[in-house]
XYZ file of N, CA and C in Angstrom:
474
model
N 0.892 -1.249 -0.024
C -0.061 0.069 0.024
C 0.841 1.233 0.052
N 1.685 1.440 -1.090
C 2.548 2.466 -1.095
C 1.708 3.740 -1.755
N 2.012 4.843 -1.379
C 1.394 6.097 -2.076
C 1.936 6.036 -3.413
N 0.981 6.571 -4.264
C 1.438 6.660 -5.774
C 2.732 7.387 -5.924
N 3.024 8.485 -5.091
C 4.284 9.192 -5.272
C 5.507 8.440 -4.937
N 5.255 7.281 -4.178
C 6.335 6.621 -3.684
C 6.807 5.525 -4.600
N 6.038 5.290 -5.683
C 6.306 4.163 -6.704
C 6.807 4.802 -7.998
N 7.916 4.232 -8.420
C 8.723 4.748 -9.593
C 8.772 3.496 -10.536
N 8.486 3.721 -11.791
C 8.410 2.763 -12.751
C 9.424 3.153 -13.897
N 10.412 2.311 -14.048
C 11.358 2.616 -14.926
C 11.562 1.457 -15.956
N 11.733 1.788 -17.280
C 12.036 0.874 -18.360
C 13.384 0.794 -18.917
N 13.813 -0.377 -18.982
C 15.314 -0.450 -19.510
C 15.239 0.134 -20.976
N 14.216 0.058 -21.635
C 14.081 0.582 -23.026
C 13.930 2.037 -23.033
N 13.707 2.871 -21.911
C 13.382 4.173 -21.850
C 14.485 5.080 -22.701
N 15.728 4.779 -22.383
C 16.675 5.582 -23.203
C 16.587 5.496 -24.550
N 16.426 4.189 -25.096
C 16.246 3.832 -26.550
C 14.948 4.637 -27.050
N 13.844 4.590 -26.365
C 12.690 5.163 -26.777
C 12.858 6.717 -26.911
N 13.456 7.312 -25.979
C 13.829 8.701 -25.982
C 14.607 9.010 -27.135
N 15.680 8.309 -27.380
C 16.634 8.637 -28.546
C 15.909 8.507 -29.804
N 15.033 7.538 -30.018
C 14.400 7.267 -31.289
C 13.387 8.195 -31.568
N 12.740 8.742 -30.495
C 11.723 9.802 -30.656
C 12.518 11.084 -31.045
N 13.657 11.333 -30.496
C 14.398 12.683 -30.792
C 14.828 12.525 -32.304
N 15.415 11.408 -32.627
C 15.915 11.220 -33.991
C 14.959 10.951 -35.211
N 13.847 10.245 -34.832
C 12.952 9.809 -35.848
C 11.473 10.217 -35.612
N 11.088 10.639 -34.396
C 9.900 11.077 -34.035
C 8.891 9.987 -34.035
N 9.381 8.756 -33.924
C 8.676 7.443 -33.672
C 9.506 6.354 -33.219
N 8.818 5.527 -32.633
C 9.444 4.124 -32.026
C 9.098 2.918 -32.633
N 10.016 2.143 -33.177
C 9.689 0.875 -33.740
C 10.528 -0.235 -32.952
N 9.844 -1.268 -32.683
C 10.595 -2.412 -31.857
C 11.997 -2.781 -32.564
N 11.794 -2.722 -33.874
C 13.069 -3.123 -34.777
C 14.144 -2.237 -34.483
N 13.772 -0.965 -34.572
C 14.738 0.110 -34.320
C 15.361 0.071 -32.951
N 14.469 -0.134 -32.012
C 15.024 -0.341 -30.585
C 15.998 -1.483 -30.569
N 15.688 -2.537 -31.309
C 16.616 -3.736 -31.182
C 17.917 -3.352 -31.909
N 17.933 -2.672 -33.132
C 19.185 -2.488 -33.677
C 19.985 -1.446 -32.883
N 19.286 -0.442 -32.255
C 20.067 0.552 -31.416
C 20.570 0.098 -30.310
N 19.885 -0.745 -29.508
C 20.556 -1.455 -28.367
C 21.759 -2.412 -28.798
N 21.617 -3.060 -29.846
C 22.650 -3.887 -30.308
C 23.970 -3.116 -30.574
N 23.859 -2.154 -31.096
C 24.877 -1.094 -31.473
C 25.505 -0.570 -30.287
N 24.574 0.002 -29.289
C 25.042 0.427 -28.049
C 25.937 -0.757 -27.289
N 25.354 -1.769 -27.117
C 25.945 -2.905 -26.460
C 27.361 -3.231 -27.022
N 27.385 -3.406 -28.317
C 28.604 -3.774 -29.188
C 29.723 -2.635 -28.732
N 29.263 -1.343 -28.673
C 30.350 -0.379 -28.484
C 30.707 -0.176 -26.948
N 29.539 -0.331 -25.977
C 29.734 0.112 -24.640
C 29.500 -1.081 -23.557
N 29.107 -2.263 -24.164
C 29.075 -3.464 -23.257
C 27.640 -3.743 -23.187
N 27.247 -4.970 -22.556
C 25.977 -5.405 -22.367
C 25.215 -4.670 -21.487
N 25.977 -3.964 -20.571
C 25.052 -3.517 -19.259
C 24.902 -2.067 -19.531
N 24.972 -1.495 -20.748
C 24.719 -0.123 -20.922
C 23.307 0.383 -20.484
N 22.275 -0.425 -20.677
C 20.980 0.107 -20.234
C 21.038 -0.033 -18.639
N 21.573 -1.269 -18.247
C 21.668 -1.315 -16.757
C 22.221 -0.147 -16.090
N 23.445 0.291 -16.743
C 24.037 1.514 -16.052
C 23.219 2.741 -16.036
N 22.594 2.999 -17.214
C 21.649 4.164 -17.442
C 20.522 4.091 -16.182
N 19.994 2.810 -16.175
C 18.944 2.707 -15.085
C 19.544 2.871 -13.634
N 20.673 2.379 -13.377
C 21.311 2.598 -12.106
C 21.503 3.790 -11.786
N 21.964 4.730 -12.737
C 22.049 6.195 -12.480
C 20.660 6.845 -12.212
N 19.590 6.470 -12.738
C 18.289 6.856 -12.497
C 17.873 6.459 -11.054
N 18.172 5.222 -10.764
C 17.809 4.825 -9.373
C 18.468 5.645 -8.241
N 19.747 5.924 -8.509
C 20.560 6.789 -7.566
C 19.864 7.981 -7.111
N 18.967 8.518 -8.048
C 18.365 9.811 -7.756
C 17.033 9.606 -6.962
N 16.676 8.265 -6.721
C 15.406 8.125 -5.970
C 15.836 7.803 -4.562
N 15.429 8.726 -3.721
C 15.862 8.554 -2.243
C 15.035 7.537 -1.511
N 13.713 7.477 -1.720
C 12.967 6.462 -1.095
C 11.794 6.127 -1.986
N 11.274 4.788 -1.852
C 10.108 4.499 -2.555
C 10.302 3.062 -3.127
N 9.265 2.665 -3.771
C 9.140 1.235 -4.286
C 9.440 1.523 -5.904
N 10.554 0.881 -6.315
C 10.990 0.983 -7.745
C 10.599 -0.255 -8.498
N 9.983 -0.073 -9.567
C 9.610 -1.132 -10.508
C 10.550 -1.011 -11.845
N 11.238 -2.063 -12.100
C 12.076 -2.017 -13.356
C 11.389 -2.943 -14.520
N 11.099 -2.404 -15.641
C 10.485 -3.245 -16.643
C 11.525 -3.439 -17.756
N 11.434 -4.631 -18.180
C 12.055 -5.126 -19.447
C 13.579 -5.574 -19.299
N 13.838 -6.485 -18.236
C 15.212 -7.069 -18.178
C 15.316 -7.959 -19.362
N 16.518 -7.827 -19.977
C 16.771 -8.624 -21.218
C 18.099 -9.136 -21.219
N 19.009 -8.715 -20.356
C 20.330 -9.156 -20.306
C 20.767 -9.820 -18.935
N 21.779 -10.672 -18.836
C 22.198 -11.132 -17.459
C 22.636 -10.058 -16.600
N 23.528 -9.106 -17.401
C 24.013 -8.016 -16.591
C 23.008 -7.218 -15.870
N 21.933 -6.986 -16.547
C 20.728 -6.127 -16.017
C 20.016 -7.027 -14.734
N 20.098 -8.380 -14.985
C 19.438 -9.141 -13.856
C 20.412 -9.068 -12.690
N 21.782 -9.287 -13.008
C 22.750 -9.170 -11.902
C 22.693 -7.695 -11.099
N 22.501 -6.772 -11.906
C 22.525 -5.430 -11.204
C 21.246 -5.366 -10.306
N 20.086 -5.732 -10.690
C 18.948 -5.785 -9.863
C 19.290 -6.620 -8.633
N 19.796 -7.813 -8.823
C 20.134 -8.624 -7.537
C 21.068 -7.879 -6.634
N 21.998 -7.369 -7.244
C 23.158 -6.532 -6.429
C 22.610 -5.565 -5.562
N 21.604 -4.739 -5.975
C 21.112 -3.750 -5.236
C 19.965 -4.248 -4.288
N 19.763 -5.684 -4.224
C 18.669 -6.261 -3.300
C 17.344 -6.344 -3.991
N 17.371 -6.186 -5.237
C 15.786 -6.283 -5.908
C 15.515 -7.671 -6.081
N 14.189 -7.814 -6.304
C 13.450 -9.208 -6.550
C 13.081 -9.142 -8.059
N 13.240 -10.320 -8.674
C 12.873 -10.401 -10.179
C 11.513 -11.128 -10.228
N 10.450 -10.490 -10.726
C 9.266 -11.237 -11.059
C 9.055 -11.318 -12.597
N 9.082 -12.542 -13.109
C 8.847 -12.821 -14.400
C 7.393 -12.819 -14.687
N 6.842 -11.954 -15.596
C 5.439 -12.024 -15.968
C 5.472 -12.403 -17.335
N 4.706 -13.402 -17.738
C 4.772 -14.036 -19.077
C 3.378 -14.293 -19.448
N 3.124 -14.799 -20.677
C 1.911 -15.172 -21.289
C 2.178 -16.027 -22.516
N 1.280 -16.754 -22.925
C 1.349 -17.597 -24.223
C 1.562 -16.532 -25.346
N 2.376 -16.936 -26.351
C 2.902 -15.961 -27.378
C 1.688 -15.385 -28.095
N 0.609 -16.109 -28.333
C -0.480 -15.633 -29.178
C -1.091 -14.541 -28.411
N -1.363 -14.741 -27.035
C -1.804 -13.670 -26.213
C -0.950 -12.315 -26.235
N 0.312 -12.531 -26.097
C 1.152 -11.358 -25.968
C 1.118 -10.732 -27.301
N 1.081 -11.431 -28.613
C 0.830 -10.681 -29.717
C -0.348 -9.858 -29.837
N -1.478 -10.445 -29.325
C -2.674 -9.740 -29.403
C -2.549 -8.561 -28.600
N -2.017 -8.487 -27.436
C -2.029 -7.416 -26.406
C -1.034 -6.385 -27.024
N 0.109 -6.806 -27.663
C 0.979 -5.883 -28.065
C 0.230 -5.131 -29.397
N -0.275 -5.803 -30.189
C -0.953 -5.271 -31.456
C -2.116 -4.246 -30.901
N -2.833 -4.631 -29.799
C -3.834 -3.764 -29.287
C -3.317 -2.504 -28.595
N -2.250 -2.657 -27.988
C -1.632 -1.388 -27.321
C -1.099 -0.475 -28.293
N -0.370 -1.022 -29.423
C 0.145 -0.118 -30.420
C 1.172 1.016 -29.811
N 1.930 0.572 -28.869
C 2.921 1.581 -28.277
C 3.960 1.875 -29.342
N 4.419 0.999 -30.187
C 5.369 1.258 -31.221
C 4.790 1.225 -32.543
N 5.353 1.913 -33.353
C 4.928 2.049 -34.706
C 4.738 0.692 -35.480
N 5.659 -0.363 -34.999
C 5.592 -1.625 -35.767
C 4.967 -2.782 -34.950
N 4.008 -2.296 -33.954
C 3.528 -3.358 -33.096
C 2.299 -3.994 -33.740
N 1.675 -3.503 -34.782
C 0.642 -4.255 -35.544
C 1.222 -4.981 -36.733
N 1.755 -6.136 -36.301
C 2.347 -7.011 -37.304
C 1.784 -8.397 -37.205
N 1.935 -9.198 -38.264
C 1.456 -10.643 -38.277
C 1.926 -11.401 -37.136
N 1.222 -12.243 -36.847
C 1.713 -13.339 -35.696
C 3.069 -13.917 -36.068
N 3.181 -14.245 -37.270
C 4.515 -14.913 -37.787
C 5.670 -13.880 -37.637
N 5.425 -12.584 -37.925
C 6.548 -11.469 -37.860
C 6.744 -11.402 -36.288
N 5.677 -11.229 -35.500
C 5.946 -11.097 -34.128
C 6.746 -12.219 -33.593
N 6.665 -13.548 -33.963
C 7.384 -14.615 -33.443
C 8.806 -14.412 -33.938
N 9.050 -13.971 -35.177
C 10.406 -13.709 -35.702
C 11.049 -12.611 -34.979
N 10.294 -11.555 -34.553
C 10.978 -10.477 -33.838
C 11.189 -10.877 -32.487
N 10.589 -11.945 -31.854
C 10.907 -12.372 -30.467
C 12.240 -13.358 -30.573
N 12.683 -13.712 -31.685
C 13.826 -14.467 -31.742
C 15.062 -13.564 -31.912
N 14.872 -12.301 -31.963
C 15.947 -11.496 -32.214
C 16.988 -11.480 -30.940
N 18.211 -11.023 -31.082
C 19.338 -11.238 -30.145
C 18.701 -10.446 -28.745
N 18.107 -9.366 -28.826
C 17.592 -8.666 -27.749
C 16.507 -9.350 -27.014
N 15.898 -10.301 -27.555
C 14.765 -10.963 -26.951
C 15.050 -12.403 -26.423
N 16.070 -13.026 -26.987
C 16.304 -14.368 -26.825
C 16.513 -14.918 -25.267
N 17.165 -14.068 -24.497
C 17.407 -14.395 -23.223
C 16.317 -14.225 -22.187
N 15.086 -13.639 -22.577
C 14.052 -13.410 -21.746
C 13.566 -14.610 -20.981
N 13.164 -15.698 -21.739
C 12.808 -16.873 -21.031
C 13.723 -17.475 -20.127
N 15.078 -17.468 -20.511
C 16.147 -18.118 -19.721
C 16.359 -17.157 -18.309
N 16.292 -15.919 -18.483
C 16.304 -15.056 -17.344
C 15.128 -15.324 -16.458
N 13.943 -15.368 -17.025
C 12.668 -15.682 -16.372
C 12.885 -16.917 -15.531
N 13.507 -18.018 -16.000
C 13.638 -19.212 -15.214
C 14.323 -19.009 -13.866
N 15.250 -17.909 -13.866
C 16.072 -17.655 -12.614
C 15.332 -16.570 -11.720
N 14.281 -16.035 -12.110
C 13.442 -15.101 -11.409
C 13.004 -15.539 -9.920
N 12.891 -14.711 -9.032
C 12.367 -15.049 -7.735
C 10.928 -15.508 -7.752
N 10.220 -14.855 -8.740
C 8.677 -15.190 -8.757
C 8.269 -15.226 -10.203
N 7.264 -16.215 -10.430
C 6.809 -16.187 -11.934
C 5.272 -16.063 -11.979
N 4.671 -15.207 -12.837
C 3.277 -15.089 -12.919
C 3.104 -15.292 -14.334
N 2.033 -16.264 -14.599
C 1.415 -16.460 -15.840
C 0.230 -15.552 -15.972
N 0.342 -14.670 -16.972
C -0.482 -13.666 -17.378
C -1.457 -13.912 -18.619
N -2.139 -15.063 -18.648
C -2.976 -15.478 -19.786
C -4.386 -15.076 -19.495
N -4.752 -14.476 -18.191
C -6.032 -14.331 -17.956
C -6.451 -12.706 -18.047
N -7.340 -12.245 -17.294
C -7.777 -10.921 -17.405
C -6.868 -10.148 -16.505
N -7.051 -8.698 -16.539
C -6.172 -7.771 -15.815
C -6.464 -7.951 -14.405
N -7.622 -8.365 -13.946
C -7.985 -8.415 -12.510
C -7.304 -9.601 -12.062
N -7.040 -10.843 -12.828
C -6.226 -11.866 -12.562
C -4.734 -11.548 -12.322
N -4.413 -10.726 -13.184
C -2.862 -10.289 -13.084
C -2.741 -9.415 -11.817
N -3.597 -8.460 -11.563
C -3.485 -7.736 -10.347
C -3.521 -8.557 -9.047
N -4.445 -9.582 -9.052
C -4.462 -10.503 -8.055
C -3.179 -11.202 -7.856
N -2.565 -11.749 -8.828
C -1.341 -12.475 -8.787
C -0.208 -11.450 -8.288
N -0.089 -10.193 -8.826
C 0.823 -9.351 -8.376
C 0.786 -9.062 -6.882
N -0.565 -8.855 -6.431
C -0.615 -8.630 -5.127
C -0.077 -9.759 -4.225
N -0.302 -11.000 -4.669
C 0.047 -12.119 -3.799
C 1.406 -12.148 -3.927
N 2.190 -11.851 -4.890
C 3.652 -11.870 -4.860
C 4.200 -10.799 -3.923
N 3.581 -9.544 -4.240
C 3.968 -8.399 -3.383
C 3.940 -8.686 -1.859
N 2.946 -9.269 -1.489
C 2.786 -9.661 -0.103
C 3.826 -10.629 0.450
N 4.519 -11.311 -0.369
C 5.579 -12.286 -0.043
C 7.018 -11.594 -0.009
N 7.075 -10.451 -0.594
C 8.305 -9.654 -0.707
C 8.497 -8.993 0.637
């Protein structure tokens, strides 16, 4: 029961999103993938983890939610600062339908086959493996209410 002002949601993809909007005025998943691949090649696999760690240092108190762990270095950074990993997943068809419906990125409305191909990209391939090492796992195949109930159950264990 934290106050809303005490909860901070940070996404590992946020620096990528901000850069793509500045340079191109839009965000595509494929552009996020090539940009982070180039950044990791030049600066190391933890480049986004380092960016998020800097943002975390500015938060004096509160509950921090980090979204989008995709590399072991990011996983280790969260564990090093005492964080818990909650892996929330769903069947691929359900994920595709939800992504298409949200339309956060310019290329979210793709065919199911294209979606599956995009999930095999180097930036996505470790997600299930990292998920297996998570402290908690939530299957999100049901309603929002089911998800919120599962999250509440997990948070009560933390």
